[in-house]
PDB file of C-alpha atoms in Angstrom:
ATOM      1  CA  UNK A   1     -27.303 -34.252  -4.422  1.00  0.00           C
ATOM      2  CA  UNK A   2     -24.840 -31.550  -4.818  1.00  0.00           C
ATOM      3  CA  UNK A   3     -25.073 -32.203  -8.776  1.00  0.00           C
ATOM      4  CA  UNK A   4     -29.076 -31.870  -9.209  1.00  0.00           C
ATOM      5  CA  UNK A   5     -28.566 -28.196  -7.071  1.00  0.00           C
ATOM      6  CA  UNK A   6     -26.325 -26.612  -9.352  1.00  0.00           C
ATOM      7  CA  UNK A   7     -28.339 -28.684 -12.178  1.00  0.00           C
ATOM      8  CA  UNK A   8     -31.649 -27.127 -11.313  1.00  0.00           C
ATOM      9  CA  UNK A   9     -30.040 -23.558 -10.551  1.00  0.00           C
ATOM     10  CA  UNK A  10     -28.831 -23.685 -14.216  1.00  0.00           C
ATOM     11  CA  UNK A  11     -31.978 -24.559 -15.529  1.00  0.00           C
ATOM     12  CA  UNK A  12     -34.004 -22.140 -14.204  1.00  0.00           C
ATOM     13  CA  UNK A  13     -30.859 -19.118 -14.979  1.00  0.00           C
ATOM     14  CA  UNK A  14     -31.019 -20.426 -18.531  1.00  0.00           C
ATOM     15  CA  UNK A  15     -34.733 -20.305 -19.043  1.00  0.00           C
ATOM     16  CA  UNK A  16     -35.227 -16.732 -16.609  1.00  0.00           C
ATOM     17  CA  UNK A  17     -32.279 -15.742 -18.884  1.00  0.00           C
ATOM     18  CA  UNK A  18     -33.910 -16.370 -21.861  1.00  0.00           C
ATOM     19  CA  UNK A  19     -37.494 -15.197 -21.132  1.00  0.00           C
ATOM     20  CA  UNK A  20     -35.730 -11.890 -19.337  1.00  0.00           C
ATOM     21  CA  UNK A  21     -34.029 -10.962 -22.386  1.00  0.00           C
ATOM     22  CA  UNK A  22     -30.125 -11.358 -20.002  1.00  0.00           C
ATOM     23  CA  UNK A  23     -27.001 -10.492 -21.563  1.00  0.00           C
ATOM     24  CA  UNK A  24     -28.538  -8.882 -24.430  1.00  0.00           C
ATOM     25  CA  UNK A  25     -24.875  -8.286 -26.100  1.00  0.00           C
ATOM     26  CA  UNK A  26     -27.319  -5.958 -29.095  1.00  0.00           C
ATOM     27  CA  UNK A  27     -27.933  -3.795 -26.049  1.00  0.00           C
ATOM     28  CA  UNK A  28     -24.459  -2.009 -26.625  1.00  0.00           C
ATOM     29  CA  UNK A  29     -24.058  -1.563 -30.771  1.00  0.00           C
ATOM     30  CA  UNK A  30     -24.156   2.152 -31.343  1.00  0.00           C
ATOM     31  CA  UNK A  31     -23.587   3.246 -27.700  1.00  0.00           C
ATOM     32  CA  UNK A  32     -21.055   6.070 -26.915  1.00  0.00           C
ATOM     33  CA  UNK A  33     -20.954   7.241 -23.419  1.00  0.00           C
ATOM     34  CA  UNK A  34     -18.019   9.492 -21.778  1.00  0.00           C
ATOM     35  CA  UNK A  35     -17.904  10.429 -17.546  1.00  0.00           C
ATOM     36  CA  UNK A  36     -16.180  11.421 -14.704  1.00  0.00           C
ATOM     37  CA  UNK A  37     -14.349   9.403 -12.488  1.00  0.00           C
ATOM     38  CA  UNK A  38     -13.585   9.783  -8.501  1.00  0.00           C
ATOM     39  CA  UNK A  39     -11.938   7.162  -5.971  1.00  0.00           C
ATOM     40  CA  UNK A  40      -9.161   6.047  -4.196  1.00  0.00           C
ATOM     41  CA  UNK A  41      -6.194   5.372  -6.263  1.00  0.00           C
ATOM     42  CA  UNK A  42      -3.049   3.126  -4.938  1.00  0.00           C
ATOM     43  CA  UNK A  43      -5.300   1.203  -2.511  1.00  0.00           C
ATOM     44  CA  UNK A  44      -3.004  -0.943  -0.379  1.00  0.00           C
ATOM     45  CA  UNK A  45       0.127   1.074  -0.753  1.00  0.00           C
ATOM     46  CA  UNK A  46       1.669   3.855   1.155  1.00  0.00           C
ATOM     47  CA  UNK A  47       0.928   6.079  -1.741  1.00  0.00           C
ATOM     48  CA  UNK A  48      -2.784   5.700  -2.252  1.00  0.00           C
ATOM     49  CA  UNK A  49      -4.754   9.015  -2.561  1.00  0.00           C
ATOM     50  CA  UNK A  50      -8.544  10.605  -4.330  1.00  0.00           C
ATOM     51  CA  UNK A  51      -7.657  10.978  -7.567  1.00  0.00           C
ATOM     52  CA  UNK A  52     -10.294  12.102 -10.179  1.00  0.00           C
ATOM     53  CA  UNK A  53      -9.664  10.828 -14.116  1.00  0.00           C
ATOM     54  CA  UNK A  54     -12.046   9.901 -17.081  1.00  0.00           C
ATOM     55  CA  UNK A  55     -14.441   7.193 -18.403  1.00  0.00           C
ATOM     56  CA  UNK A  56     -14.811   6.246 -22.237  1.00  0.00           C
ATOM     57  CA  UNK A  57     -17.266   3.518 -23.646  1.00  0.00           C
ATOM     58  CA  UNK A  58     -17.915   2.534 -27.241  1.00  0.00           C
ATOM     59  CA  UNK A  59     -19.694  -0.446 -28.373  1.00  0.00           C
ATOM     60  CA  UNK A  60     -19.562  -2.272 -24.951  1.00  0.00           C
ATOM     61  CA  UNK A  61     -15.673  -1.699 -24.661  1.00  0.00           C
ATOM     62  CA  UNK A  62     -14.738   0.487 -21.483  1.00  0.00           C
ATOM     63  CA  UNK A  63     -11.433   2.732 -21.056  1.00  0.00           C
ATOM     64  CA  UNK A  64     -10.751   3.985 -17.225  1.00  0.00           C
ATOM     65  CA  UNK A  65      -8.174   6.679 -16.535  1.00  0.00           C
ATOM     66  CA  UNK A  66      -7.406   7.428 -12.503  1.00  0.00           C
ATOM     67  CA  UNK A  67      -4.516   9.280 -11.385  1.00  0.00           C
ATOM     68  CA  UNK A  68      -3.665  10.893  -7.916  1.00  0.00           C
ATOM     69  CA  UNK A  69      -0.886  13.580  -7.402  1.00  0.00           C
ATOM     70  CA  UNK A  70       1.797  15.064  -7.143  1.00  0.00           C
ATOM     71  CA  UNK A  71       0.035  17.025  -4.273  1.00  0.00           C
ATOM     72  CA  UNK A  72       2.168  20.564  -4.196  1.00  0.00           C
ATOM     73  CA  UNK A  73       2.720  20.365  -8.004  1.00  0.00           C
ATOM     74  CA  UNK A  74       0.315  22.987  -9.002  1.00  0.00           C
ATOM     75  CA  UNK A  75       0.768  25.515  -5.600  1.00  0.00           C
ATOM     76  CA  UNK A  76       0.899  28.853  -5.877  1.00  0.00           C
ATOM     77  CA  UNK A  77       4.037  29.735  -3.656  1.00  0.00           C
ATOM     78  CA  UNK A  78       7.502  29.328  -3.942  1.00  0.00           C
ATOM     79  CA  UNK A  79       9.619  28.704  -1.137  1.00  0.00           C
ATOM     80  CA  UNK A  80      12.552  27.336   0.209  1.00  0.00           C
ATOM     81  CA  UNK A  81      11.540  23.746   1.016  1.00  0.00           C
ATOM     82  CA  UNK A  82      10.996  20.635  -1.222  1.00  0.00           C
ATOM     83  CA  UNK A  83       7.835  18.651  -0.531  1.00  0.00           C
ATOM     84  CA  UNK A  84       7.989  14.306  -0.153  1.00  0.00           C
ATOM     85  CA  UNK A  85       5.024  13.870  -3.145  1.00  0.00           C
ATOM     86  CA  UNK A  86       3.470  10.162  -4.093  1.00  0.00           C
ATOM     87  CA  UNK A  87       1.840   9.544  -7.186  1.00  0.00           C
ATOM     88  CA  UNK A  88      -0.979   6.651  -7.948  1.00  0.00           C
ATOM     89  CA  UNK A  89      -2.302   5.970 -11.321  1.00  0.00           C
ATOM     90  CA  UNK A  90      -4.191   3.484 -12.983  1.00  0.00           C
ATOM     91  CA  UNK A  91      -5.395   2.862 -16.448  1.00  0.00           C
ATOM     92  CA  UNK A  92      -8.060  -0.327 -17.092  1.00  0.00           C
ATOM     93  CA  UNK A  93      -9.679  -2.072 -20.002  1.00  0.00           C
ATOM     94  CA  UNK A  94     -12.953  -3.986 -19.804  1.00  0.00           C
ATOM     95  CA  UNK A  95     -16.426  -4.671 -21.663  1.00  0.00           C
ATOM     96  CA  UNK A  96     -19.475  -3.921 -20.448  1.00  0.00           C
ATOM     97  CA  UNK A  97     -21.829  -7.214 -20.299  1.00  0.00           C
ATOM     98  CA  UNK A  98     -25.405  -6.027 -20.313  1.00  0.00           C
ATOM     99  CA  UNK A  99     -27.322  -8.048 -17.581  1.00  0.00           C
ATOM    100  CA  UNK A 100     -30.230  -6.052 -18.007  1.00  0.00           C
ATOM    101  CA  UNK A 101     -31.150  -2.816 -20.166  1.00  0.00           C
ATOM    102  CA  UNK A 102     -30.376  -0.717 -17.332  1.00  0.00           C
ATOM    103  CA  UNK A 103     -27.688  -2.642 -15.435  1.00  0.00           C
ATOM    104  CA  UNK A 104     -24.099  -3.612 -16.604  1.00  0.00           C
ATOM    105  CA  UNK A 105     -21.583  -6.102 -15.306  1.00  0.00           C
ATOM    106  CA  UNK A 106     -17.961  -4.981 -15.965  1.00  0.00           C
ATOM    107  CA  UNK A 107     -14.830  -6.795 -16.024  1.00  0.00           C
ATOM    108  CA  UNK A 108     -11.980  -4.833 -15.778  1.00  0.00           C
ATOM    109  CA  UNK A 109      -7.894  -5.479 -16.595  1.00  0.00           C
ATOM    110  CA  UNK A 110      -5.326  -3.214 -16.891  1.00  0.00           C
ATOM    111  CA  UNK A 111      -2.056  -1.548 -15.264  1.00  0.00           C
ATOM    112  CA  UNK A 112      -1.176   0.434 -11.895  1.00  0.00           C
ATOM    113  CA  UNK A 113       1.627   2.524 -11.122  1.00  0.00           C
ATOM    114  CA  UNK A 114       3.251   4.402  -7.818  1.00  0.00           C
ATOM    115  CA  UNK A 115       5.912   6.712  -6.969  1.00  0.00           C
ATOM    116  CA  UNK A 116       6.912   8.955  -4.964  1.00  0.00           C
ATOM    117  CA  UNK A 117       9.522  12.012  -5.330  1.00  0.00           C
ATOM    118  CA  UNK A 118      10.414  15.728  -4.470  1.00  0.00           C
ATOM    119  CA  UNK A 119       8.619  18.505  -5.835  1.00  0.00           C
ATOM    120  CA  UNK A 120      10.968  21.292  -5.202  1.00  0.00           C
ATOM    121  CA  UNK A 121       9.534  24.452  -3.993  1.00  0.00           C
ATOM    122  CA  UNK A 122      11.963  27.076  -5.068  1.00  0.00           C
ATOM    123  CA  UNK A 123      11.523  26.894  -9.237  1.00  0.00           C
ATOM    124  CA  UNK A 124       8.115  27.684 -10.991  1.00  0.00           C
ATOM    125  CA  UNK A 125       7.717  26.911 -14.690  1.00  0.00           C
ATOM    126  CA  UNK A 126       5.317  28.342 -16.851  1.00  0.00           C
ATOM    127  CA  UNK A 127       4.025  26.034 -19.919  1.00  0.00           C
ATOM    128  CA  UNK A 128       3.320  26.899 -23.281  1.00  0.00           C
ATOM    129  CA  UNK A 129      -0.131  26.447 -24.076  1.00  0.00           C
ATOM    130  CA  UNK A 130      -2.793  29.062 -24.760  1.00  0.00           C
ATOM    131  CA  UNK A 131      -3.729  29.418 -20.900  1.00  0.00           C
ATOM    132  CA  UNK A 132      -0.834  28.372 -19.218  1.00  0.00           C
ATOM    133  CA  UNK A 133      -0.064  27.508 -15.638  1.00  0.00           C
ATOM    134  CA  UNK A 134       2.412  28.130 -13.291  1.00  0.00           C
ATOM    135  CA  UNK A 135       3.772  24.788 -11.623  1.00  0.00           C
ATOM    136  CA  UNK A 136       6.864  23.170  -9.680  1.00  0.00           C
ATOM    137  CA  UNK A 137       8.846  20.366 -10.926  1.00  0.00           C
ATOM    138  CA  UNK A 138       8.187  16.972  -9.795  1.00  0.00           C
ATOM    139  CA  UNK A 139      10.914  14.345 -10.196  1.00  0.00           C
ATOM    140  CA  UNK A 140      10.820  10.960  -9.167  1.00  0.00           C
ATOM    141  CA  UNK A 141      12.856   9.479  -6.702  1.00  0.00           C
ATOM    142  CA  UNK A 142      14.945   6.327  -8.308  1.00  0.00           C
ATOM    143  CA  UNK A 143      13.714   3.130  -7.546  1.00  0.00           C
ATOM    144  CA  UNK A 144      10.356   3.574  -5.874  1.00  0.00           C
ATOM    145  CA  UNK A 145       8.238   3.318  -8.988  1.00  0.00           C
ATOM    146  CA  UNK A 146       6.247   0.158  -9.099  1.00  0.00           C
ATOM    147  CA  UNK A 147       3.882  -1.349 -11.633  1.00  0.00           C
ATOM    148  CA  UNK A 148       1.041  -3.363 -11.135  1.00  0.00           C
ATOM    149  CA  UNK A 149      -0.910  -6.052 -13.072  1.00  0.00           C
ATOM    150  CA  UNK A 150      -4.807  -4.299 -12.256  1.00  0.00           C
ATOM    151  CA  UNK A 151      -7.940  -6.171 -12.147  1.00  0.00           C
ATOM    152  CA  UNK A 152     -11.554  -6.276 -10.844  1.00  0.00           C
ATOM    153  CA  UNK A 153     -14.799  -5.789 -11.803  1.00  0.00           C
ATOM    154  CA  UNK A 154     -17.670  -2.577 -11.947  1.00  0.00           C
ATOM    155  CA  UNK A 155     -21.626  -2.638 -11.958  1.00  0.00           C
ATOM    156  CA  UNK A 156     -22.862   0.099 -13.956  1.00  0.00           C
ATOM    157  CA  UNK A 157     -26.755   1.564 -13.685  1.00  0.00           C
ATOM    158  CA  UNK A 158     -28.920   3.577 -15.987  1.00  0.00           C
ATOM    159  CA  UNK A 159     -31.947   5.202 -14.365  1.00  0.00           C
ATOM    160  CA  UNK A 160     -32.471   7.096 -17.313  1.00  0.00           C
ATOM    161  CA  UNK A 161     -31.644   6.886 -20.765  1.00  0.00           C
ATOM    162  CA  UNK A 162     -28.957  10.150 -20.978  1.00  0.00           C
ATOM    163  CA  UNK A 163     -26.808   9.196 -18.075  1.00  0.00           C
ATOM    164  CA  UNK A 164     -25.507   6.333 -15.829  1.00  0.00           C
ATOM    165  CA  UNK A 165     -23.801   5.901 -12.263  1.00  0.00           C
ATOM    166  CA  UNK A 166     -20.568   3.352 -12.145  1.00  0.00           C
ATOM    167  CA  UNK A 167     -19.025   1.805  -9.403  1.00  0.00           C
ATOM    168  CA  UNK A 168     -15.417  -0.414  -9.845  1.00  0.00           C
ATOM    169  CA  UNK A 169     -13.482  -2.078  -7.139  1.00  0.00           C
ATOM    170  CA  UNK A 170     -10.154  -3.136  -8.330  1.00  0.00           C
ATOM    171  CA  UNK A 171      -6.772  -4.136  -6.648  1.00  0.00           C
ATOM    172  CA  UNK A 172      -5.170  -0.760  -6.775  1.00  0.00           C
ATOM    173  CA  UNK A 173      -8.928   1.525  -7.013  1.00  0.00           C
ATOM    174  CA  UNK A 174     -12.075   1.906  -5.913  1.00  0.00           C
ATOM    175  CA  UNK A 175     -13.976   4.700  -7.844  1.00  0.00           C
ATOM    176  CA  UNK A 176     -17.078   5.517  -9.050  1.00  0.00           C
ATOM    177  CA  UNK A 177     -17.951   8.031 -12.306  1.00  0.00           C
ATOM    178  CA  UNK A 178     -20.834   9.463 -13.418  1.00  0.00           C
ATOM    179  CA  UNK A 179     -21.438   8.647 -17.038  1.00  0.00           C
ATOM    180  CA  UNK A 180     -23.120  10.477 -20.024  1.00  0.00           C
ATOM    181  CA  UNK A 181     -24.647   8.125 -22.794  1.00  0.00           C
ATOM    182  CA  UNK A 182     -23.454  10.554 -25.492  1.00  0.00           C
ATOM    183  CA  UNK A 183     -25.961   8.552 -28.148  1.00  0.00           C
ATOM    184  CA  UNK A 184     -29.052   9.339 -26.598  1.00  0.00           C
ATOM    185  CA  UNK A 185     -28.429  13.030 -26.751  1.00  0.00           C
ATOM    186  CA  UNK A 186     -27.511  12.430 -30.418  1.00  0.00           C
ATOM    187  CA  UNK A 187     -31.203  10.739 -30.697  1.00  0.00           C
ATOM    188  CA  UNK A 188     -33.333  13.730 -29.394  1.00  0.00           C
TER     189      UNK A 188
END
């Protein structure tokens, strides 16, 4: 019984598929979009924070950049104390499977790393680029970086054609972005 179920629920995916126009992999040649990302970062670990990083897609291939702290790195005072900072970061790879034209199905892979270490209070470098900023130090305390193996999966939908809103739940994140289809500016 259990065999004609799934049988019959193939069937009728495979012809709703078909007459739906489903995984439409043509839906992503020439597409270029670039966002925003915000979301916890380090879920499950003592060091998870918000952390804010970037979005790139090309062609149906998706890059995600998310990275959280060091919290006191980029203060303004200087004093005599050292603060305990954590850092979270993650970096995933997936490809965007086009389950309609205005909804995506992601699969995501990629690496996680925390840490946590001193950012000491009392020294202030300035860096050398054309508008620089003032910040503390931040070393890393020995032995409590870890790395992760990342994965999950994100839903992305377009309610217009110039931008799209993301959500990913992974094993060390949870973020959304807000996503600019580059391409259909370049069409106007």
């Amino acid at each position: 019984m259990m065999k004609k179920i799934i049988m019959i629920a193939a069937l009728v995916f495979s012809a709703s598929a078909a007459y739906a126009q489903w995984f439409d992999l043509s839906n992503n040649n020439g597409r270029f979009e670039a966002g925003l990302c915000i979301g916890q970062v380090g879920s499950g670990t003592p060091y998870e924070g918000v952390g804010i990083g970037a979005s790139v897609s090309a062609f149906g291939g998706q890059l995600d950049y998310l990275k959280y702290g060091p919290q006191h790195k980029y203060s303004n005072r200087v004093t005599d104390t050292d603060w305990n900072d954590t850092v979270a970061l993650c970096i995933n790879l997936g490809y965007q499977f086009p389950v309609l034209p205005w909804l995506r199905v992601t699969p995501l892979a990629g690496y996680a790393q925390t840490n946590e270490g001193i950012t000491r209070g009392n020294e202030m470098y300035l860096d050398g680029s054309e508008y620089p900023d003032w910040y503390h130090p931040y070393d890393v305390t020995k032995g409590s970086r870890s790395h992760y193996f990342n994965y999950g999966g994100g839903v992305s939908v377009q309610p217009v054609k110039w931008f799209s809103i993301s959500f990913a739940y992974t094993r060390m994140a949870i973020y959304g972005s807000i996503v600019l289809n580059l391409t259909a500016f370049a069409d106007r």
